[in-house]
PDB file of C-alpha atoms in Angstrom:
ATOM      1  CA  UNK A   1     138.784  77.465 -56.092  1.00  0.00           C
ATOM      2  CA  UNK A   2     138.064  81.141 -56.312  1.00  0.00           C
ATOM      3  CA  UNK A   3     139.241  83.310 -58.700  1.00  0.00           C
ATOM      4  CA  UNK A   4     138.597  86.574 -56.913  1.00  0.00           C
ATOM      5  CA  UNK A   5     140.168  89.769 -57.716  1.00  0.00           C
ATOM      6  CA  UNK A   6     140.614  92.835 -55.991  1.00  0.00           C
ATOM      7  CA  UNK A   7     138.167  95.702 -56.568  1.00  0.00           C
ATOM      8  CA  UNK A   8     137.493  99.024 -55.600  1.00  0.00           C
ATOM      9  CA  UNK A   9     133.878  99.066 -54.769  1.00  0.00           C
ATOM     10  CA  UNK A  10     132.804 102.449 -55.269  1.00  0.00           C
ATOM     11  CA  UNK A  11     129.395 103.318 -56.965  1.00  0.00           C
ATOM     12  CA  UNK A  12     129.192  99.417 -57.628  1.00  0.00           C
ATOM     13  CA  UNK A  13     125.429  98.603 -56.599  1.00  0.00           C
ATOM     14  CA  UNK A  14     124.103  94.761 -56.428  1.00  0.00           C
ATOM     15  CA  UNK A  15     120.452  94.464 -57.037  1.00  0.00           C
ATOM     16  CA  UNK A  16     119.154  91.598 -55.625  1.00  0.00           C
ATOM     17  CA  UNK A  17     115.186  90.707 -56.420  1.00  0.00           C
ATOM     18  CA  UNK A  18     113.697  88.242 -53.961  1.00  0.00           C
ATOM     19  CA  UNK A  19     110.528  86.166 -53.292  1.00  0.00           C
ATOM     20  CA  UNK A  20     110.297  83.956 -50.731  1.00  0.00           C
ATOM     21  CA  UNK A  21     113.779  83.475 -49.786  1.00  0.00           C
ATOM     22  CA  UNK A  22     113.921  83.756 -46.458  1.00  0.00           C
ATOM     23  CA  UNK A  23     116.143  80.801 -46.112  1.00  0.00           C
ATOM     24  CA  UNK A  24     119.164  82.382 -48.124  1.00  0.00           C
ATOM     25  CA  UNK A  25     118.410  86.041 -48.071  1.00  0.00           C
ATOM     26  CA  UNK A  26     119.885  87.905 -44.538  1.00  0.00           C
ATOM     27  CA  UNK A  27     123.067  85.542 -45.903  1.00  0.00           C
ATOM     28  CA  UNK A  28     123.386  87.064 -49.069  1.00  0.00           C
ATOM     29  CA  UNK A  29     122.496  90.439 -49.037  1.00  0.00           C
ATOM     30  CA  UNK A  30     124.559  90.782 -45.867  1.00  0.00           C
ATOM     31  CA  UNK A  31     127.683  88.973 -47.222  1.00  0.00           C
ATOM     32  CA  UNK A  32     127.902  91.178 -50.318  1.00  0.00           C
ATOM     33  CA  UNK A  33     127.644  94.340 -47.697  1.00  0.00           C
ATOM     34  CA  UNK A  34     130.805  92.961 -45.738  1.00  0.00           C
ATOM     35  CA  UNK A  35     132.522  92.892 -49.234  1.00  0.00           C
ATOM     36  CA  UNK A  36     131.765  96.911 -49.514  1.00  0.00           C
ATOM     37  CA  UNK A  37     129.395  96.504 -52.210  1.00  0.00           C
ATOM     38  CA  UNK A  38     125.933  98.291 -52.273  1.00  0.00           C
ATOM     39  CA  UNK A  39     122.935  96.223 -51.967  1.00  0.00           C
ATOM     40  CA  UNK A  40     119.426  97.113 -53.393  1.00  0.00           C
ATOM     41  CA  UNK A  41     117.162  94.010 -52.279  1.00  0.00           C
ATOM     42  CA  UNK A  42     113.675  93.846 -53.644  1.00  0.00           C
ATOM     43  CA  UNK A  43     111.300  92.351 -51.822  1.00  0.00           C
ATOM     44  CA  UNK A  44     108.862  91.006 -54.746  1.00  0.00           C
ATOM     45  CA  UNK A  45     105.508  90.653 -52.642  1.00  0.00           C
ATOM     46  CA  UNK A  46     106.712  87.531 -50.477  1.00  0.00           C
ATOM     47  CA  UNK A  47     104.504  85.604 -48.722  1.00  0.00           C
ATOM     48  CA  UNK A  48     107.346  84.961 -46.186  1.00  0.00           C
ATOM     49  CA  UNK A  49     109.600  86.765 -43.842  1.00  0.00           C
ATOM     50  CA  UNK A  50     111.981  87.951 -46.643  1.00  0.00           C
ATOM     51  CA  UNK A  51     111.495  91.504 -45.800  1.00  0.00           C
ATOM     52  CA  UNK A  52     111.594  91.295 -42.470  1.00  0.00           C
ATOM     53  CA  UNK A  53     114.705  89.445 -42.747  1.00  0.00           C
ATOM     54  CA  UNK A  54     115.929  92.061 -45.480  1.00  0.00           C
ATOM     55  CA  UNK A  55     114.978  94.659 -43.001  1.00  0.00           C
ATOM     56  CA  UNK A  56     116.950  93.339 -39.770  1.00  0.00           C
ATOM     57  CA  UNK A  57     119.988  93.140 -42.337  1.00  0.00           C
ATOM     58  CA  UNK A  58     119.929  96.859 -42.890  1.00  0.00           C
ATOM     59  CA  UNK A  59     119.647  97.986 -39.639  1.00  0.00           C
ATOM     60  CA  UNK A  60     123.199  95.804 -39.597  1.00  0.00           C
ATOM     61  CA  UNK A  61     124.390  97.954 -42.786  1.00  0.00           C
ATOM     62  CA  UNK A  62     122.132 101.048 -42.775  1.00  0.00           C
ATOM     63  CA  UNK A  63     124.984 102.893 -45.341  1.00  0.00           C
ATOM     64  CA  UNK A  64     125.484  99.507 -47.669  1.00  0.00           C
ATOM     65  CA  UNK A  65     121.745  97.497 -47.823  1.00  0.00           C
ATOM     66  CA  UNK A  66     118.472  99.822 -49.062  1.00  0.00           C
ATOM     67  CA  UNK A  67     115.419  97.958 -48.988  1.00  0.00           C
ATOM     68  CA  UNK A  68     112.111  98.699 -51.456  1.00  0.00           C
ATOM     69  CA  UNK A  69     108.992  95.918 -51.410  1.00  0.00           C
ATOM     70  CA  UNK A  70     106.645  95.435 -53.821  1.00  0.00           C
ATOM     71  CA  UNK A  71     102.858  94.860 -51.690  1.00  0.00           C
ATOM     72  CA  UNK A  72     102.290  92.104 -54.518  1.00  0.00           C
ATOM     73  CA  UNK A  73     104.356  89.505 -56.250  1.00  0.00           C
ATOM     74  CA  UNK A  74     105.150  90.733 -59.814  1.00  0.00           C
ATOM     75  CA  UNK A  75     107.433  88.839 -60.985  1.00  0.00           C
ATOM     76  CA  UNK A  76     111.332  88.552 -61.929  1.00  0.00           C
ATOM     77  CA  UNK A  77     111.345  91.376 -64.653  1.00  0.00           C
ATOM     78  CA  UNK A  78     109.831  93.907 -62.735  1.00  0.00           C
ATOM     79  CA  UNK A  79     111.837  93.372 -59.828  1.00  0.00           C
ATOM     80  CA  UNK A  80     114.929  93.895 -61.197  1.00  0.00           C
ATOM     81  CA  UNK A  81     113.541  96.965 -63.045  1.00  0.00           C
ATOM     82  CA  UNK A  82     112.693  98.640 -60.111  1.00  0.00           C
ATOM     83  CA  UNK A  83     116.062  97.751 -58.241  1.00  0.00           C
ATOM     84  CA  UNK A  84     117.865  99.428 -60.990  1.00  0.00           C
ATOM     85  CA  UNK A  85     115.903 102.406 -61.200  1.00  0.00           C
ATOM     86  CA  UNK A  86     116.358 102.545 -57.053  1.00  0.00           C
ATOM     87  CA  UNK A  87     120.082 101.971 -57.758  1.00  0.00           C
ATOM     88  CA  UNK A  88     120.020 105.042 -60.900  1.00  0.00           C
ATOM     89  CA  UNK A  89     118.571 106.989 -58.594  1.00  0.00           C
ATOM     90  CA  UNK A  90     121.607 106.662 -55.589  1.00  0.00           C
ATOM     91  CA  UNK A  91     124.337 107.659 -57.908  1.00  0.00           C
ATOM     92  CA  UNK A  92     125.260 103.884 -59.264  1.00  0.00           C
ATOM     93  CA  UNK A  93     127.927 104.102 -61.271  1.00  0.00           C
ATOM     94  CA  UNK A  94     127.949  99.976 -61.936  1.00  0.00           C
ATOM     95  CA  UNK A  95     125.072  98.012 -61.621  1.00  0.00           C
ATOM     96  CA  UNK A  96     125.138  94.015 -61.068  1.00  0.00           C
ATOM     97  CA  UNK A  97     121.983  91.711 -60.975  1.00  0.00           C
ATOM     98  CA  UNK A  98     122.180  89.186 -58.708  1.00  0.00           C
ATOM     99  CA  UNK A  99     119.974  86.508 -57.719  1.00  0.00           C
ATOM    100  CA  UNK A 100     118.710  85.897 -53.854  1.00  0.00           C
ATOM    101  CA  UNK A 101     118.807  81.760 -53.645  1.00  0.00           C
ATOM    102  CA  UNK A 102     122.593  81.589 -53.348  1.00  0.00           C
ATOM    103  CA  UNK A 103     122.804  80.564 -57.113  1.00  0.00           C
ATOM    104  CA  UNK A 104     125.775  82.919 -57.396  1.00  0.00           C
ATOM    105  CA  UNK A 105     129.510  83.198 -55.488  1.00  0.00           C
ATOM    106  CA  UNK A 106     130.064  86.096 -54.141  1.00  0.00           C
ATOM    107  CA  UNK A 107     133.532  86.274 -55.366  1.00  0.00           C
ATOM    108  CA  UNK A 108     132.295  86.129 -58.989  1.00  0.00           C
ATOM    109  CA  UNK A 109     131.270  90.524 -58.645  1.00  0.00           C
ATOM    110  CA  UNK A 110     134.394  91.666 -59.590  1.00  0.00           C
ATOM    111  CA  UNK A 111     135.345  89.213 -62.306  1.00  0.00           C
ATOM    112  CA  UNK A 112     131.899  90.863 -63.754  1.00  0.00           C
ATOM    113  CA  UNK A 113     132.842  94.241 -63.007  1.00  0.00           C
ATOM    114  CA  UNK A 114     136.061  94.179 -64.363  1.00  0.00           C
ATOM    115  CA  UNK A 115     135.098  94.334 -68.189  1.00  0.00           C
ATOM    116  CA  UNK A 116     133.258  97.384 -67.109  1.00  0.00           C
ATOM    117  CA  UNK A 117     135.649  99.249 -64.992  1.00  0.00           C
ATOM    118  CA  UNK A 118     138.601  98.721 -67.496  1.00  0.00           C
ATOM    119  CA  UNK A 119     135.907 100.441 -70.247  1.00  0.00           C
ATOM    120  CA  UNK A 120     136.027  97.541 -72.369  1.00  0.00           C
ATOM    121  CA  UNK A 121     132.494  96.685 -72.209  1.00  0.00           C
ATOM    122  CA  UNK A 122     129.090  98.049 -71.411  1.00  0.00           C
ATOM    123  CA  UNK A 123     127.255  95.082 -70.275  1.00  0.00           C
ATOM    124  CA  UNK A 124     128.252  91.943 -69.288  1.00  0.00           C
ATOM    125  CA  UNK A 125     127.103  88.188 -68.379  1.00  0.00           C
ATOM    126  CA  UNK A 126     128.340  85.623 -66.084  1.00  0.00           C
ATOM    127  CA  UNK A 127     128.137  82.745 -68.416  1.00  0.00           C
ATOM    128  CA  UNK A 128     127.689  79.255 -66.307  1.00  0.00           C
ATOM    129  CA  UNK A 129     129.727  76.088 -67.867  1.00  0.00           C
ATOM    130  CA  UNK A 130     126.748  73.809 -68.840  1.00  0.00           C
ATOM    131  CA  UNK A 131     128.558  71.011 -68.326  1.00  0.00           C
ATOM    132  CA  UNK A 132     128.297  71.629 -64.065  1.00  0.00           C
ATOM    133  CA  UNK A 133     124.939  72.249 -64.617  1.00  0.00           C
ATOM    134  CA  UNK A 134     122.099  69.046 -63.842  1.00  0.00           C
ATOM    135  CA  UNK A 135     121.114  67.977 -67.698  1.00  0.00           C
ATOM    136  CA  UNK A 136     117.428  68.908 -67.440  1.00  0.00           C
ATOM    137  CA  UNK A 137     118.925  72.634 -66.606  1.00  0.00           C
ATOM    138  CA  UNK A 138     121.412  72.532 -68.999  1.00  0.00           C
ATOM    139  CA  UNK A 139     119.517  70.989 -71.855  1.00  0.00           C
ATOM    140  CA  UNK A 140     116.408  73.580 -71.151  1.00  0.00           C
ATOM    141  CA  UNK A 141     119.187  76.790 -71.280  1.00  0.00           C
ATOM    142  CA  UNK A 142     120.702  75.628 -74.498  1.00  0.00           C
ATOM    143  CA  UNK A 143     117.189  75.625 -75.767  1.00  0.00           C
ATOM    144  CA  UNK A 144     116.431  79.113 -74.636  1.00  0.00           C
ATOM    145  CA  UNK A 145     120.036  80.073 -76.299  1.00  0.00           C
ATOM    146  CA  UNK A 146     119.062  78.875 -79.547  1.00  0.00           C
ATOM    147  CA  UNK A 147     115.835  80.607 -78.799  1.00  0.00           C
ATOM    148  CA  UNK A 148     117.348  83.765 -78.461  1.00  0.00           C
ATOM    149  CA  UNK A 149     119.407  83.781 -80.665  1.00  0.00           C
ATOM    150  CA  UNK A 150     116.895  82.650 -83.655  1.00  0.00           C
ATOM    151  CA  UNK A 151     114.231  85.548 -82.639  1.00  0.00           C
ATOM    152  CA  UNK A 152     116.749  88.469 -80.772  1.00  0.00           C
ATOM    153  CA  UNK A 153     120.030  87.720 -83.491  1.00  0.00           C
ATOM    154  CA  UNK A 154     122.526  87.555 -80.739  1.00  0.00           C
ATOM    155  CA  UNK A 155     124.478  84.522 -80.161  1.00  0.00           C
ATOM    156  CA  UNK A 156     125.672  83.977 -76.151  1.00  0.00           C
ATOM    157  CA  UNK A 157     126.906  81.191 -74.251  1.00  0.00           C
ATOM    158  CA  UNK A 158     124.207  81.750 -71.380  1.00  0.00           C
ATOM    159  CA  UNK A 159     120.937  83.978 -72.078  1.00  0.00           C
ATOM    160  CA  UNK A 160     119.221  83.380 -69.008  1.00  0.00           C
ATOM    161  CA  UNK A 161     122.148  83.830 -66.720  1.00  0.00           C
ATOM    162  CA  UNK A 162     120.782  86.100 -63.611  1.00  0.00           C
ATOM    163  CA  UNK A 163     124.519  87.604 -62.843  1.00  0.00           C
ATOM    164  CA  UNK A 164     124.603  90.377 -64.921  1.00  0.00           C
ATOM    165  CA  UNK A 165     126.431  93.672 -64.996  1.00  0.00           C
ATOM    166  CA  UNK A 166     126.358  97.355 -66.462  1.00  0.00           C
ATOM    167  CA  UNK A 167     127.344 100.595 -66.139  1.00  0.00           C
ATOM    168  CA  UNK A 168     124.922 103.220 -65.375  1.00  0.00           C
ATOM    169  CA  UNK A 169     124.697 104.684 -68.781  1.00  0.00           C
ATOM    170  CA  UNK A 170     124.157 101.249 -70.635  1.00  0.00           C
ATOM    171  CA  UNK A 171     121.286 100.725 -67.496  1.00  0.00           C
ATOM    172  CA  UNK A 172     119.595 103.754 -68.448  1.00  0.00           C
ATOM    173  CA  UNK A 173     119.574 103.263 -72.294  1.00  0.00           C
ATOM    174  CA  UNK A 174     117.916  99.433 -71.457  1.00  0.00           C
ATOM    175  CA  UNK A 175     114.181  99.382 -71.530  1.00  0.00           C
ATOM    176  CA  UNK A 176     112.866  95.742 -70.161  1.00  0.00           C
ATOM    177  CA  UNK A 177     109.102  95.450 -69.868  1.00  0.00           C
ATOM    178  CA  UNK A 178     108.506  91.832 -69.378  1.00  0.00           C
ATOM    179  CA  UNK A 179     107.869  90.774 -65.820  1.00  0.00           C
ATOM    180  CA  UNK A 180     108.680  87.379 -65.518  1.00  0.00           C
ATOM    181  CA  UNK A 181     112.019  85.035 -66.058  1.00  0.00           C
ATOM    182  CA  UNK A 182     111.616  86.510 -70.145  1.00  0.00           C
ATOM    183  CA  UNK A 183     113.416  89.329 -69.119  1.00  0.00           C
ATOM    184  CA  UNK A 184     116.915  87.315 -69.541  1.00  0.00           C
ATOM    185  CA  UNK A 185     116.163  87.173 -72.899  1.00  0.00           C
ATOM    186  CA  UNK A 186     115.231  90.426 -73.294  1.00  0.00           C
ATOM    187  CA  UNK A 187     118.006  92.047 -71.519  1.00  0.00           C
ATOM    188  CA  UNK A 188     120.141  90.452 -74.378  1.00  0.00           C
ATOM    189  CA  UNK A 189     117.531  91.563 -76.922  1.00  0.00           C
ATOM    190  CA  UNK A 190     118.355  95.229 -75.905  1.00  0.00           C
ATOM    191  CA  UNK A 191     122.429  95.206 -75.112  1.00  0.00           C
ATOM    192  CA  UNK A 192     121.626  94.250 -78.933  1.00  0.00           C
ATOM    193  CA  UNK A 193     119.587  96.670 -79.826  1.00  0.00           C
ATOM    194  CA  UNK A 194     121.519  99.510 -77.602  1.00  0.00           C
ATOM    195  CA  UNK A 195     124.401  98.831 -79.710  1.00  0.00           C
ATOM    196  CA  UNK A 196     126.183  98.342 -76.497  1.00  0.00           C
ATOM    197  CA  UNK A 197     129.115  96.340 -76.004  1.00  0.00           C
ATOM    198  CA  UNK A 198     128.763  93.008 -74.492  1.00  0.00           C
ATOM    199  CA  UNK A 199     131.215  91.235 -72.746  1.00  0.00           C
ATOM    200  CA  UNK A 200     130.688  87.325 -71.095  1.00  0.00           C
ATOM    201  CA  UNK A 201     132.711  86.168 -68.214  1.00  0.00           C
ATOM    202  CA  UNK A 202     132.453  82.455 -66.952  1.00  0.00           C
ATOM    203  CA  UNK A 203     130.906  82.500 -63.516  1.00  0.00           C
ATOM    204  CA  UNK A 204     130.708  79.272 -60.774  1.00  0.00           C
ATOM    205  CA  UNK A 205     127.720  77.349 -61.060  1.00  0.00           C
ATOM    206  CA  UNK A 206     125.535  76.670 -58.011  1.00  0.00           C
ATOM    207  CA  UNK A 207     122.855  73.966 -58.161  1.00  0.00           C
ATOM    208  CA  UNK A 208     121.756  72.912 -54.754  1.00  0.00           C
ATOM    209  CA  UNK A 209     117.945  70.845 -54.393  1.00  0.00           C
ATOM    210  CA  UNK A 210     116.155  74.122 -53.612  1.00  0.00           C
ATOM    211  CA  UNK A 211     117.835  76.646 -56.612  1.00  0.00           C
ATOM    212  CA  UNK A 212     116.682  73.352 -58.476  1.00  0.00           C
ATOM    213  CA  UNK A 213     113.246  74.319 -58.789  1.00  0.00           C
ATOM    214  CA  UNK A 214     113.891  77.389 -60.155  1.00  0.00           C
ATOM    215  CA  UNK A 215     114.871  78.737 -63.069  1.00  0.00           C
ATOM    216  CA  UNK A 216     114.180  77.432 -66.217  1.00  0.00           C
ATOM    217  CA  UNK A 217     112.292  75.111 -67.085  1.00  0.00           C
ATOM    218  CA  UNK A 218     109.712  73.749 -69.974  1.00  0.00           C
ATOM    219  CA  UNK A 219     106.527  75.758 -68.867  1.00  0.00           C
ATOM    220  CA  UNK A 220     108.943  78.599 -68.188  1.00  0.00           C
ATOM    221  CA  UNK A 221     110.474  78.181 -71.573  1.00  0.00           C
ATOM    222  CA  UNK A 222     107.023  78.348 -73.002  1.00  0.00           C
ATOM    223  CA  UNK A 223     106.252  81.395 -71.467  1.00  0.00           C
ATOM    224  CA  UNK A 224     109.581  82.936 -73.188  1.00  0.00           C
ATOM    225  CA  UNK A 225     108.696  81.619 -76.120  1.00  0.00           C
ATOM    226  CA  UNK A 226     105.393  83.326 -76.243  1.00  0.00           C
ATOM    227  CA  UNK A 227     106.799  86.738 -75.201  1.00  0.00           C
ATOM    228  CA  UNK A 228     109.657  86.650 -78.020  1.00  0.00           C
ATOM    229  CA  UNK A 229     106.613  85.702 -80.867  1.00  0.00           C
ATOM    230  CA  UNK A 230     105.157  89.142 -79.538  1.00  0.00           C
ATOM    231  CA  UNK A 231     108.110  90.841 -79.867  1.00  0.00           C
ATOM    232  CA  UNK A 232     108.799  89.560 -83.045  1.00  0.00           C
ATOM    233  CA  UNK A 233     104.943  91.181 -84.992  1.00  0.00           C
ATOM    234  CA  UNK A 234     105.276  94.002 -82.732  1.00  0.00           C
ATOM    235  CA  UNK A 235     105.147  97.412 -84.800  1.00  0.00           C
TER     236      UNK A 235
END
């Protein structure tokens, strides 16, 4: 059952990275638009017809969706850099990550937002139950929790959680620069290092065969790993 609140939507901006989603994306993006909410989708160099999808959506919403494509794939991290740099740059006053494979409700923005609106946080995470999740997922995000926590020193109930919010001065203080699914981590690495104040709100989870395949996993987890041992000797 949802748990939706009310919200004034004003300066709230949804960025919304995509790679091949073409199956999920003209729902999504255009959804959140009905809602009132600004949508920044990035096309991450997809191989399908996500931006021309993305693209036939705006034309819909030409005040509510902006559209900006990167010619090649490069990955999670940089995606959602440049959608909130896109989003700075139109006067955001909120900023919300959210992912394009219909991993997230819709009516789970303003239970994010909320924290930030009221001015009793500065970032905030939609925290999944594990216990809805499929055990390979859940076991492989508890993993990347401890993982976080044992190299970044901050403790969370979800670290790789891609429904995330902020408010535009905690977006421009955050400086990500990994490309790929580390930048969960990192993101928590930096509301840590920011000083800023972090609040986590539980958020539906979504697991359907395709979202499945994404995500976290062991070879992903590797890859994390990897990046936080370079953060960790890095002068």
């Amino acid at each position: 059952m949802s748990n939706e609140i009310s919200q004034n939507t004003e300066g709230i901006f949804l960025v919304v990275p995509a790679y091949n989603e073409e199956r999920t994306v003209s729902q999504i993006i255009e959804c959140i638009a009905e809602r009132g909410y600004n949508v920044v989708l990035v096309n991450d160099g997809s191989a399908d017809s996500t931006l021309e999808l993305a693209t036939e959506s705006k034309r819909k919403y030409p005040d509510k969706i902006f559209v900006v494509s990167h010619v090649i794939n490069r990955g999670l991290g940089a995606a959602l850099k440049t959608g909130m740099m896109v989003a700075l740059n139109k006067g955001a006053k909120y900023i919300i990550t959210f992912d394009a494979d219909g991993q997230h409700e819709i009516s789970d923005i303003p239970n994010v937002c909320k924290p930030l609106q009221d001015g009793e946080a500065d970032a905030v995470i939609g925290s999944r139950p594990f216990e809805d999740m499929p055990l390979s997922k859940s076991f492989a995000n508890l993993v990347m929790n401890a993982l976080t926590f044992i190299f970044y020193g901050r403790n969370v109930k979800d670290s790789q959680s891609g429904l995330r919010a902020f408010t535009a001065e905690a977006a421009e203080k955050i400086d990500v620069v990994s490309t790929g699914y580390g930048v969960s981590s990192e993101f928590i690495k930096e509301i840590s290092d920011k000083n800023l104040r972090l609040a986590e709100v539980t958020i539906t989870t979504i697991y359907t065969p395709e979202t499945q395949h994404k995500g976290t996993d062991a070879i992903v987890g590797l890859k994390i790993l990897g990046k936080m041992v370079i953060d960790l000797f890095r002068i």
